[in-house]
Amino acid sequence: MGEWVAPGRVNIIGEHTDYNDGFVLPIALPLVVRCGVRLREDEQISVTSRQRPGHTVRAAVSELSGARDRIPAWARYPLGVVAEFVRRGHRVGGADLTLDGAVPIGAGLSSSAALSCSVALALRDLFAPTVTDRELIDIARAAENDYAGAPTGVLDQSAAVLCTAGHALFLDVRQFTRGADADGGAYEQIPFDLTRSGLELLVIDTGQPHRLVDGGYARRRAQCAAAAAALGLPSLRDVASVADLDRIADGEVRRRARHVVTENVRVLAVAEKLREGSDPREIGSVLSAGHVSLRDDFEVSTPALDTAVATAIESGAYGARMVGGGFGGSAIALVDRADTAIVADAVREQFARSGFPRPRTFVVVPAAGAHRVD
Ligand code: GLA
C-alpha cells in the first residue's frame, strides 16, 4: 500500500503557447489528487474515486487497450495511464487504485492532469522505476490525449510533475520536447515569493465548467497549425515579429497567431522580471495584457471571466487574467494581501448583479509537484 499525490496548477502567464512550441510559466497548487494503491495477486486493475462513491471500475491489465469504449469517461484518465505504461512495454501488475481529488473539476486548474500524474507517478514507483520525468509527463499526456480523448498540450502534466514549492516553473516547450533537461535550458525554477512582498494570488473560479473535450480547444489548435503553415514555419514559436503575421490572409487565423506570438513575449518578460527579483507588482500589467489578448485575439474568454478580471482590477488588483484553456474555468488576480477580501467581495457582488452563479474564491501559493506521501 502506498499513496501518491499530484497537484493542480495555475499558469502565471503563457496560455495556448505550449502546443505552439513556446513558453509557459505555471505554479503548482496546494490542491492535489491523491492516488492510493494496494497491490493485487491477480492481473486486474480497479479504480475507485471518493468523488464517485459506489462506482468501482475493474478490468484486466492486458485488456485495457481495447476496453476504452466500455470504460466510463472519468475512469479513462487513470486507466488510460495504465494502458499507456503497458503500450510502452512496461509490465504493470494488478492493483486497486483509490482516488481522492481536491482540485476542483472543470475549473481550469488541471484536475485531470493532477489525476493522471498521481497515477503515473504511483505506477512508475511500483512497476517502472527507470521511467524519467520527461517520459512520465509524456505518458500522462498520451493517456489524456489518446485514451480520455482530451487534446491537451504538455503544460498541465509538466506543471504537475516538475513544479517545486516557492517557485514558478519556466518551461521552454520546444527544448523540453526535443529532449533537453534543466541544464540544457529546457526549464528553470524561478523563485516566486508573493508573501514576502505582501501580495497574494487570488483564484476566482467562475463555476462555469471548462471542458477540453468540447471542440473549441481543438479548433484553436488547428488554427494555430494553419497559421504556421501559411507562414511556412514549423510552428508559431518561429515567428520573428508580429509584423510577419500580415502574410496570413485569414483575419481570424491572423488574430489567433498574434495572441500566441505576443503571449510568448509576455512569458519571457514576466520570467525576466521574476528572475531579476523585481517587485512582483510589476508583472500585473503584463498579466492583464495577456487577458485582453485571450479575450480579443484568441477569443477563449467568457463574460463571467471578463467580469471577474475587470472587477478585480477596478477594485485594486495589480493585474488579472483568465487561466487555462478558457471557455469557462478560473481567473487569477494579483492583489495586496490587505485587499484580497475587498477584491473577492467586489467580484462576488458584481457576479450577483450580472446574474452569474456565485464564484468560489481562494488564495494559492506555489506548492510542490507530484510526490509520494506514504
Ligand atoms: C489546457 C491544456 C494545456 C494548455 C492550456 C492553455 O489547460 O491542457 O495543454 O494548452 O489549456 O494554455
Tab-separated table of C-alpha atoms and ligand atoms in Angstrom:
chain	number	residue	atom	x	y	z
A	1	MET	CA	0.000	0.000	0.000
A	2	GLY	CA	1.211	3.481	-0.753
A	3	GLU	CA	-0.104	6.932	-1.551
A	4	TRP	CA	0.991	9.437	-4.176
A	5	VAL	CA	-0.200	12.993	-4.791
A	6	ALA	CA	-0.072	15.346	-7.769
A	7	PRO	CA	-1.179	18.995	-7.798
A	8	GLY	CA	-3.376	21.145	-9.993
A	9	ARG	CA	-1.803	24.260	-11.466
A	10	VAL	CA	-2.344	27.839	-12.410
A	11	ASN	CA	-0.339	29.243	-15.213
A	12	ILE	CA	1.017	32.666	-14.269
A	13	ILE	CA	1.349	33.507	-17.969
A	14	GLY	CA	1.748	31.588	-21.257
A	15	GLU	CA	-1.668	30.372	-22.364
A	16	HIS	CA	-2.108	28.357	-25.586
A	17	THR	CA	1.625	28.593	-26.193
A	18	ASP	CA	2.511	25.019	-25.186
A	19	TYR	CA	1.220	23.338	-28.351
A	20	ASN	CA	2.939	26.057	-30.374
A	21	ASP	CA	6.387	25.056	-29.100
A	22	GLY	CA	6.522	28.181	-26.922
A	23	PHE	CA	6.986	29.196	-23.285
A	24	VAL	CA	4.854	28.730	-20.161
A	25	LEU	CA	5.211	29.757	-16.516
A	26	PRO	CA	2.961	27.713	-14.208
A	27	ILE	CA	2.935	27.154	-10.455
A	28	ALA	CA	1.634	24.015	-8.743
A	29	LEU	CA	-1.332	24.478	-6.427
A	30	PRO	CA	-1.602	23.318	-2.832
A	31	LEU	CA	-4.673	21.370	-4.071
A	32	VAL	CA	-3.879	17.760	-5.023
A	33	VAL	CA	-5.319	14.493	-6.275
A	34	ARG	CA	-4.385	11.517	-4.081
A	35	CYS	CA	-3.843	8.068	-5.534
A	36	GLY	CA	-3.728	5.226	-3.009
A	37	VAL	CA	-2.542	1.863	-4.329
A	38	ARG	CA	-2.998	-1.642	-2.967
A	39	LEU	CA	-1.312	-4.381	-4.988
A	40	ARG	CA	-3.390	-7.390	-6.045
A	41	GLU	CA	-2.405	-11.008	-6.563
A	42	ASP	CA	-4.203	-11.214	-9.924
A	43	GLU	CA	-3.721	-9.125	-13.070
A	44	GLN	CA	-6.794	-6.975	-12.560
A	45	ILE	CA	-6.765	-3.235	-12.120
A	46	SER	CA	-9.594	-1.495	-10.307
A	47	VAL	CA	-10.253	2.170	-9.742
A	48	THR	CA	-12.493	3.865	-7.212
A	49	SER	CA	-12.934	7.572	-6.630
A	50	ARG	CA	-14.044	9.219	-3.394
A	51	GLN	CA	-15.860	11.692	-5.618
A	52	ARG	CA	-17.911	8.844	-7.183
A	53	PRO	CA	-18.935	6.611	-4.318
A	54	GLY	CA	-20.102	3.144	-5.317
A	55	HIS	CA	-18.604	3.224	-8.822
A	56	THR	CA	-15.687	0.818	-8.951
A	57	VAL	CA	-14.403	0.131	-12.458
A	58	ARG	CA	-12.356	-3.049	-12.965
A	59	ALA	CA	-10.581	-4.544	-15.989
A	60	ALA	CA	-7.736	-6.927	-16.805
A	61	VAL	CA	-4.472	-5.009	-17.277
A	62	SER	CA	-3.820	-6.790	-20.578
A	63	GLU	CA	-7.255	-5.899	-21.965
A	64	LEU	CA	-7.260	-2.191	-21.170
A	65	SER	CA	-6.090	-1.016	-24.567
A	66	GLY	CA	-9.175	-2.450	-26.277
A	67	ALA	CA	-11.572	-1.672	-23.437
A	68	ARG	CA	-11.667	2.130	-23.717
A	69	ASP	CA	-15.189	2.423	-25.067
A	70	ARG	CA	-16.612	0.330	-22.234
A	71	ILE	CA	-14.934	2.450	-19.542
A	72	PRO	CA	-16.812	5.442	-18.108
A	73	ALA	CA	-15.309	8.812	-19.079
A	74	TRP	CA	-13.921	9.675	-15.616
A	75	ALA	CA	-12.106	6.327	-15.298
A	76	ARG	CA	-10.394	6.718	-18.685
A	77	TYR	CA	-7.906	9.131	-17.097
A	78	PRO	CA	-6.443	6.698	-14.535
A	79	LEU	CA	-6.911	3.573	-16.656
A	80	GLY	CA	-5.504	5.356	-19.708
A	81	VAL	CA	-2.285	5.844	-17.747
A	82	VAL	CA	-2.111	2.114	-17.001
A	83	ALA	CA	-2.802	1.321	-20.672
A	84	GLU	CA	-0.064	3.734	-21.761
A	85	PHE	CA	2.558	2.133	-19.479
A	86	VAL	CA	1.601	-1.254	-20.946
A	87	ARG	CA	1.666	0.084	-24.522
A	88	ARG	CA	5.236	1.234	-23.902
A	89	GLY	CA	6.258	-2.235	-22.835
A	90	HIS	CA	6.210	-1.876	-19.065
A	91	ARG	CA	4.886	-4.788	-17.031
A	92	VAL	CA	2.135	-3.475	-14.758
A	93	GLY	CA	0.771	-5.883	-12.146
A	94	GLY	CA	-2.695	-5.978	-10.607
A	95	ALA	CA	-3.648	-3.109	-8.307
A	96	ASP	CA	-6.563	-1.354	-6.667
A	97	LEU	CA	-6.366	2.415	-7.161
A	98	THR	CA	-8.269	4.706	-4.803
A	99	LEU	CA	-8.510	8.305	-5.951
A	100	ASP	CA	-9.413	11.357	-3.923
A	101	GLY	CA	-9.309	14.722	-5.657
A	102	ALA	CA	-9.313	18.162	-4.047
A	103	VAL	CA	-8.647	20.052	-7.286
A	104	PRO	CA	-11.996	21.490	-8.396
A	105	ILE	CA	-13.147	19.695	-11.555
A	106	GLY	CA	-13.766	21.844	-14.643
A	107	ALA	CA	-12.278	24.935	-13.004
A	108	GLY	CA	-9.412	25.194	-15.496
A	109	LEU	CA	-6.971	24.208	-12.740
A	110	SER	CA	-5.894	20.905	-14.338
A	111	SER	CA	-7.694	18.427	-12.157
A	112	SER	CA	-7.291	15.884	-14.957
A	113	ALA	CA	-3.500	16.266	-15.139
A	114	ALA	CA	-3.330	16.043	-11.341
A	115	LEU	CA	-5.258	12.794	-11.588
A	116	SER	CA	-3.257	11.278	-14.436
A	117	CYS	CA	0.080	12.342	-12.927
A	118	SER	CA	-0.725	10.941	-9.481
A	119	VAL	CA	-1.459	7.575	-11.088
A	120	ALA	CA	1.559	7.790	-13.400
A	121	LEU	CA	3.914	8.514	-10.504
A	122	ALA	CA	2.499	5.634	-8.477
A	123	LEU	CA	2.910	3.196	-11.377
A	124	ARG	CA	6.452	4.391	-12.057
A	125	ASP	CA	7.490	3.880	-8.447
A	126	LEU	CA	5.839	0.455	-8.246
A	127	PHE	CA	6.449	-1.047	-11.680
A	128	ALA	CA	8.737	1.058	-13.893
A	129	PRO	CA	11.401	2.892	-11.868
A	130	THR	CA	13.561	3.642	-14.921
A	131	VAL	CA	10.953	5.958	-16.430
A	132	THR	CA	12.279	9.536	-16.428
A	133	ASP	CA	10.257	12.630	-15.503
A	134	ARG	CA	10.056	13.552	-19.167
A	135	GLU	CA	8.605	10.126	-20.079
A	136	LEU	CA	6.261	10.332	-17.121
A	137	ILE	CA	4.893	13.637	-18.413
A	138	ASP	CA	4.571	12.112	-21.854
A	139	ILE	CA	2.762	9.048	-20.521
A	140	ALA	CA	0.249	11.195	-18.621
A	141	ARG	CA	-0.288	13.430	-21.639
A	142	ALA	CA	-0.696	10.489	-24.013
A	143	ALA	CA	-3.247	8.920	-21.658
A	144	GLU	CA	-5.264	12.122	-21.642
A	145	ASN	CA	-4.979	12.652	-25.415
A	146	ASP	CA	-5.467	9.112	-26.671
A	147	TYR	CA	-7.478	7.314	-24.003
A	148	ALA	CA	-9.520	10.080	-22.365
A	149	GLY	CA	-9.851	11.986	-25.651
A	150	ALA	CA	-8.754	15.379	-24.255
A	151	PRO	CA	-6.331	17.067	-26.695
A	152	THR	CA	-4.017	18.761	-24.162
A	153	GLY	CA	-0.504	20.093	-24.683
A	154	VAL	CA	2.230	19.411	-22.096
A	155	LEU	CA	1.663	22.407	-19.825
A	156	ASP	CA	-0.522	20.751	-17.210
A	157	GLN	CA	1.392	17.486	-16.824
A	158	SER	CA	4.755	19.300	-16.792
A	159	ALA	CA	3.500	21.592	-14.045
A	160	ALA	CA	2.167	18.676	-12.014
A	161	VAL	CA	5.465	16.785	-12.216
A	162	LEU	CA	8.192	19.449	-12.356
A	163	CYS	CA	6.968	22.353	-10.213
A	164	THR	CA	8.571	22.965	-6.829
A	165	ALA	CA	7.303	24.825	-3.765
A	166	GLY	CA	8.028	28.561	-3.743
A	167	HIS	CA	8.807	28.678	-7.467
A	168	ALA	CA	7.241	29.293	-10.840
A	169	LEU	CA	8.363	26.819	-13.494
A	170	PHE	CA	9.711	28.457	-16.636
A	171	LEU	CA	9.373	25.832	-19.361
A	172	ASP	CA	10.632	26.132	-22.921
A	173	VAL	CA	8.368	23.553	-24.523
A	174	ARG	CA	10.402	23.197	-27.709
A	175	GLN	CA	13.630	22.492	-25.846
A	176	PHE	CA	11.853	20.166	-23.460
A	177	THR	CA	10.088	18.082	-26.085
A	178	ARG	CA	13.333	17.860	-28.053
A	179	GLY	CA	14.942	16.173	-25.079
A	180	ALA	CA	16.803	18.968	-23.283
A	181	ASP	CA	16.762	18.972	-19.496
A	182	ALA	CA	17.066	21.786	-16.967
A	183	ASP	CA	20.821	22.126	-17.595
A	184	GLY	CA	20.139	22.348	-21.313
A	185	GLY	CA	17.847	25.324	-20.726
A	186	ALA	CA	14.545	23.463	-21.111
A	187	TYR	CA	13.247	24.544	-17.745
A	188	GLU	CA	14.109	26.611	-14.721
A	189	GLN	CA	12.692	27.078	-11.240
A	190	ILE	CA	12.225	30.818	-10.683
A	191	PRO	CA	11.609	31.991	-7.093
A	192	PHE	CA	8.065	33.321	-6.796
A	193	ASP	CA	7.512	34.507	-3.275
A	194	LEU	CA	4.484	36.754	-3.107
A	195	THR	CA	4.167	36.650	0.687
A	196	ARG	CA	7.466	38.479	1.128
A	197	SER	CA	6.109	41.331	-0.988
A	198	GLY	CA	2.801	41.470	0.893
A	199	LEU	CA	0.956	40.055	-2.098
A	200	GLU	CA	-1.469	37.217	-2.717
A	201	LEU	CA	-2.624	35.318	-5.758
A	202	LEU	CA	-6.394	35.074	-5.672
A	203	VAL	CA	-8.124	32.396	-7.747
A	204	ILE	CA	-11.681	33.140	-8.877
A	205	ASP	CA	-13.484	30.019	-10.060
A	206	THR	CA	-16.450	31.188	-12.139
A	207	GLY	CA	-18.171	27.842	-11.645
A	208	GLN	CA	-18.743	27.637	-15.388
A	209	PRO	CA	-17.053	24.411	-16.375
A	210	HIS	CA	-14.144	24.431	-18.763
A	211	ARG	CA	-14.112	21.261	-20.859
A	212	LEU	CA	-11.264	20.293	-23.176
A	213	VAL	CA	-13.233	17.523	-24.831
A	214	ASP	CA	-15.588	20.102	-26.373
A	215	GLY	CA	-14.415	21.358	-29.755
A	216	GLY	CA	-13.228	24.935	-29.091
A	217	TYR	CA	-9.763	23.984	-27.853
A	218	ALA	CA	-9.111	21.614	-30.763
A	219	ARG	CA	-10.280	24.306	-33.222
A	220	ARG	CA	-7.812	26.809	-31.770
A	221	ARG	CA	-5.017	24.271	-32.141
A	222	ALA	CA	-5.962	23.692	-35.772
A	223	GLN	CA	-5.986	27.448	-36.449
A	224	CYS	CA	-2.520	27.820	-34.928
A	225	ALA	CA	-1.228	24.983	-37.101
A	226	ALA	CA	-2.847	26.631	-40.138
A	227	ALA	CA	-1.176	29.949	-39.271
A	228	ALA	CA	2.275	28.357	-39.033
A	229	ALA	CA	1.682	26.518	-42.312
A	230	ALA	CA	0.600	29.751	-44.042
A	231	LEU	CA	3.888	31.319	-42.949
A	232	GLY	CA	5.918	28.259	-43.984
A	233	LEU	CA	7.208	27.836	-40.412
A	234	PRO	CA	7.418	24.690	-38.247
A	235	SER	CA	5.422	26.433	-35.501
A	236	LEU	CA	4.304	29.846	-34.275
A	237	ARG	CA	7.316	29.802	-31.952
A	238	ASP	CA	9.376	30.646	-35.015
A	239	VAL	CA	7.591	33.900	-35.883
A	240	ALA	CA	10.148	36.688	-35.537
A	241	SER	CA	7.759	39.619	-35.164
A	242	VAL	CA	4.061	40.441	-35.172
A	243	ALA	CA	4.527	42.309	-38.484
A	244	ASP	CA	5.267	38.972	-40.189
A	245	LEU	CA	1.701	37.885	-39.452
A	246	ASP	CA	0.382	40.266	-42.120
A	247	ARG	CA	1.170	37.495	-44.572
A	248	ILE	CA	-1.684	35.410	-43.152
A	249	ALA	CA	-4.723	36.103	-45.334
A	250	ASP	CA	-7.459	34.893	-42.964
A	251	GLY	CA	-8.135	37.620	-40.389
A	252	GLU	CA	-9.322	35.260	-37.666
A	253	VAL	CA	-6.333	32.939	-38.070
A	254	ARG	CA	-4.071	36.006	-38.008
A	255	ARG	CA	-5.522	37.132	-34.674
A	256	ARG	CA	-5.104	33.660	-33.184
A	257	ALA	CA	-1.445	33.737	-34.230
A	258	ARG	CA	-0.999	37.246	-32.845
A	259	HIS	CA	-2.105	36.029	-29.434
A	260	VAL	CA	0.481	33.251	-29.452
A	261	VAL	CA	3.340	35.462	-30.650
A	262	THR	CA	2.619	38.247	-28.149
A	263	GLU	CA	1.976	35.751	-25.338
A	264	ASN	CA	5.434	34.241	-25.771
A	265	VAL	CA	6.907	37.737	-25.412
A	266	ARG	CA	4.858	38.222	-22.229
A	267	VAL	CA	6.142	34.971	-20.718
A	268	LEU	CA	9.737	35.992	-21.365
A	269	ALA	CA	9.079	39.439	-19.865
A	270	VAL	CA	7.488	38.055	-16.692
A	271	ALA	CA	10.172	35.387	-16.280
A	272	GLU	CA	12.865	38.039	-16.609
A	273	LYS	CA	11.246	40.313	-14.020
A	274	LEU	CA	10.940	37.471	-11.511
A	275	ARG	CA	14.492	36.293	-12.188
A	276	GLU	CA	15.785	39.799	-11.509
A	277	GLY	CA	13.924	39.808	-8.210
A	278	SER	CA	11.775	42.822	-9.239
A	279	ASP	CA	8.705	43.734	-7.212
A	280	PRO	CA	6.096	41.178	-8.413
A	281	ARG	CA	3.583	44.057	-8.707
A	282	GLU	CA	5.419	44.886	-11.926
A	283	ILE	CA	4.128	41.753	-13.640
A	284	GLY	CA	0.495	42.786	-13.032
A	285	SER	CA	0.048	44.810	-16.198
A	286	VAL	CA	1.556	42.002	-18.282
A	287	LEU	CA	-0.959	39.525	-16.851
A	288	SER	CA	-3.813	41.889	-17.687
A	289	ALA	CA	-2.498	42.354	-21.235
A	290	GLY	CA	-2.483	38.551	-21.537
A	291	HIS	CA	-6.163	38.523	-20.661
A	292	VAL	CA	-7.030	41.123	-23.285
A	293	SER	CA	-5.199	39.047	-25.881
A	294	LEU	CA	-7.023	35.847	-24.881
A	295	ARG	CA	-10.322	37.735	-24.928
A	296	ASP	CA	-9.957	39.654	-28.184
A	297	ASP	CA	-7.450	37.776	-30.333
A	298	PHE	CA	-7.816	34.177	-29.191
A	299	GLU	CA	-11.480	34.524	-28.162
A	300	VAL	CA	-11.483	31.898	-25.435
A	301	SER	CA	-12.744	34.068	-22.584
A	302	THR	CA	-16.345	34.271	-21.359
A	303	PRO	CA	-18.479	37.129	-19.996
A	304	ALA	CA	-18.036	35.743	-16.459
A	305	LEU	CA	-14.234	35.568	-16.805
A	306	ASP	CA	-14.155	39.088	-18.274
A	307	THR	CA	-16.291	40.325	-15.388
A	308	ALA	CA	-14.011	38.647	-12.832
A	309	VAL	CA	-10.923	40.208	-14.395
A	310	ALA	CA	-12.371	43.707	-14.875
A	311	THR	CA	-13.858	43.823	-11.373
A	312	ALA	CA	-10.649	42.560	-9.771
A	313	ILE	CA	-8.641	45.280	-11.495
A	314	GLU	CA	-11.193	48.011	-10.685
A	315	SER	CA	-11.192	47.015	-7.025
A	316	GLY	CA	-7.419	47.132	-6.607
A	317	ALA	CA	-5.714	44.103	-8.221
A	318	TYR	CA	-2.361	44.855	-9.902
A	319	GLY	CA	-3.288	42.509	-12.722
A	320	ALA	CA	-5.718	39.721	-13.530
A	321	ARG	CA	-6.352	37.185	-16.265
A	322	MET	CA	-8.235	34.041	-17.109
A	323	VAL	CA	-6.139	30.873	-16.787
A	324	GLY	CA	-6.040	27.573	-18.646
A	325	GLY	CA	-7.737	26.671	-21.893
A	326	GLY	CA	-10.695	29.043	-21.447
A	327	PHE	CA	-14.386	28.756	-22.393
A	328	GLY	CA	-15.063	28.807	-18.638
A	329	GLY	CA	-12.977	27.948	-15.596
A	330	SER	CA	-10.999	30.342	-13.429
A	331	ALA	CA	-9.233	33.686	-13.376
A	332	ILE	CA	-6.334	34.821	-11.193
A	333	ALA	CA	-5.747	38.237	-9.658
A	334	LEU	CA	-2.549	39.615	-8.133
A	335	VAL	CA	-3.538	41.603	-5.060
A	336	ASP	CA	-2.099	43.231	-1.958
A	337	ARG	CA	-2.786	40.894	0.956
A	338	ALA	CA	-4.705	43.702	2.677
A	339	ASP	CA	-7.032	43.941	-0.348
A	340	THR	CA	-7.737	40.258	-1.001
A	341	ALA	CA	-11.090	40.199	0.786
A	342	ILE	CA	-12.114	43.517	-0.793
A	343	VAL	CA	-11.377	42.212	-4.299
A	344	ALA	CA	-13.084	38.871	-3.657
A	345	ASP	CA	-16.186	40.616	-2.274
A	346	ALA	CA	-16.308	43.022	-5.192
A	347	VAL	CA	-16.190	40.126	-7.673
A	348	ARG	CA	-18.917	38.248	-5.790
A	349	GLU	CA	-21.139	41.331	-5.735
A	350	GLN	CA	-20.600	42.054	-9.417
A	351	PHE	CA	-21.360	38.414	-10.284
A	352	ALA	CA	-24.625	38.652	-8.354
A	353	ARG	CA	-25.548	41.891	-10.155
A	354	SER	CA	-24.718	40.306	-13.534
A	355	GLY	CA	-26.770	37.173	-12.839
A	356	PHE	CA	-23.753	34.813	-12.800
A	357	PRO	CA	-23.536	31.968	-10.282
A	358	ARG	CA	-21.662	32.755	-7.062
A	359	PRO	CA	-17.936	32.339	-7.772
A	360	ARG	CA	-15.607	30.408	-5.483
A	361	THR	CA	-12.518	32.382	-4.445
A	362	PHE	CA	-9.370	31.179	-2.702
A	363	VAL	CA	-5.733	32.163	-2.283
A	364	VAL	CA	-2.941	29.915	-3.579
A	365	VAL	CA	0.818	29.728	-3.077
A	366	PRO	CA	3.349	27.921	-5.293
A	367	ALA	CA	3.346	24.342	-3.981
A	368	ALA	CA	5.281	21.123	-4.586
A	369	GLY	CA	4.987	18.921	-7.664
A	370	ALA	CA	3.897	15.274	-7.618
A	371	HIS	CA	5.431	13.064	-4.890
A	372	ARG	CA	4.897	10.021	-2.725
A	373	VAL	CA	3.386	10.770	0.680
A	374	ASP	CA	3.043	7.354	2.262
B	1	GLA	C1	-5.291	23.444	-21.337
B	1	GLA	C2	-4.343	22.416	-21.942
B	1	GLA	C3	-2.902	22.897	-21.875
B	1	GLA	C4	-2.756	24.301	-22.443
B	1	GLA	C5	-3.810	25.224	-21.837
B	1	GLA	C6	-3.796	26.596	-22.454
B	1	GLA	O1	-5.068	23.558	-19.970
B	1	GLA	O2	-4.463	21.198	-21.266
B	1	GLA	O3	-2.061	21.994	-22.540
B	1	GLA	O4	-2.820	24.281	-23.831
B	1	GLA	O5	-5.114	24.694	-21.975
B	1	GLA	O6	-2.621	27.240	-22.136
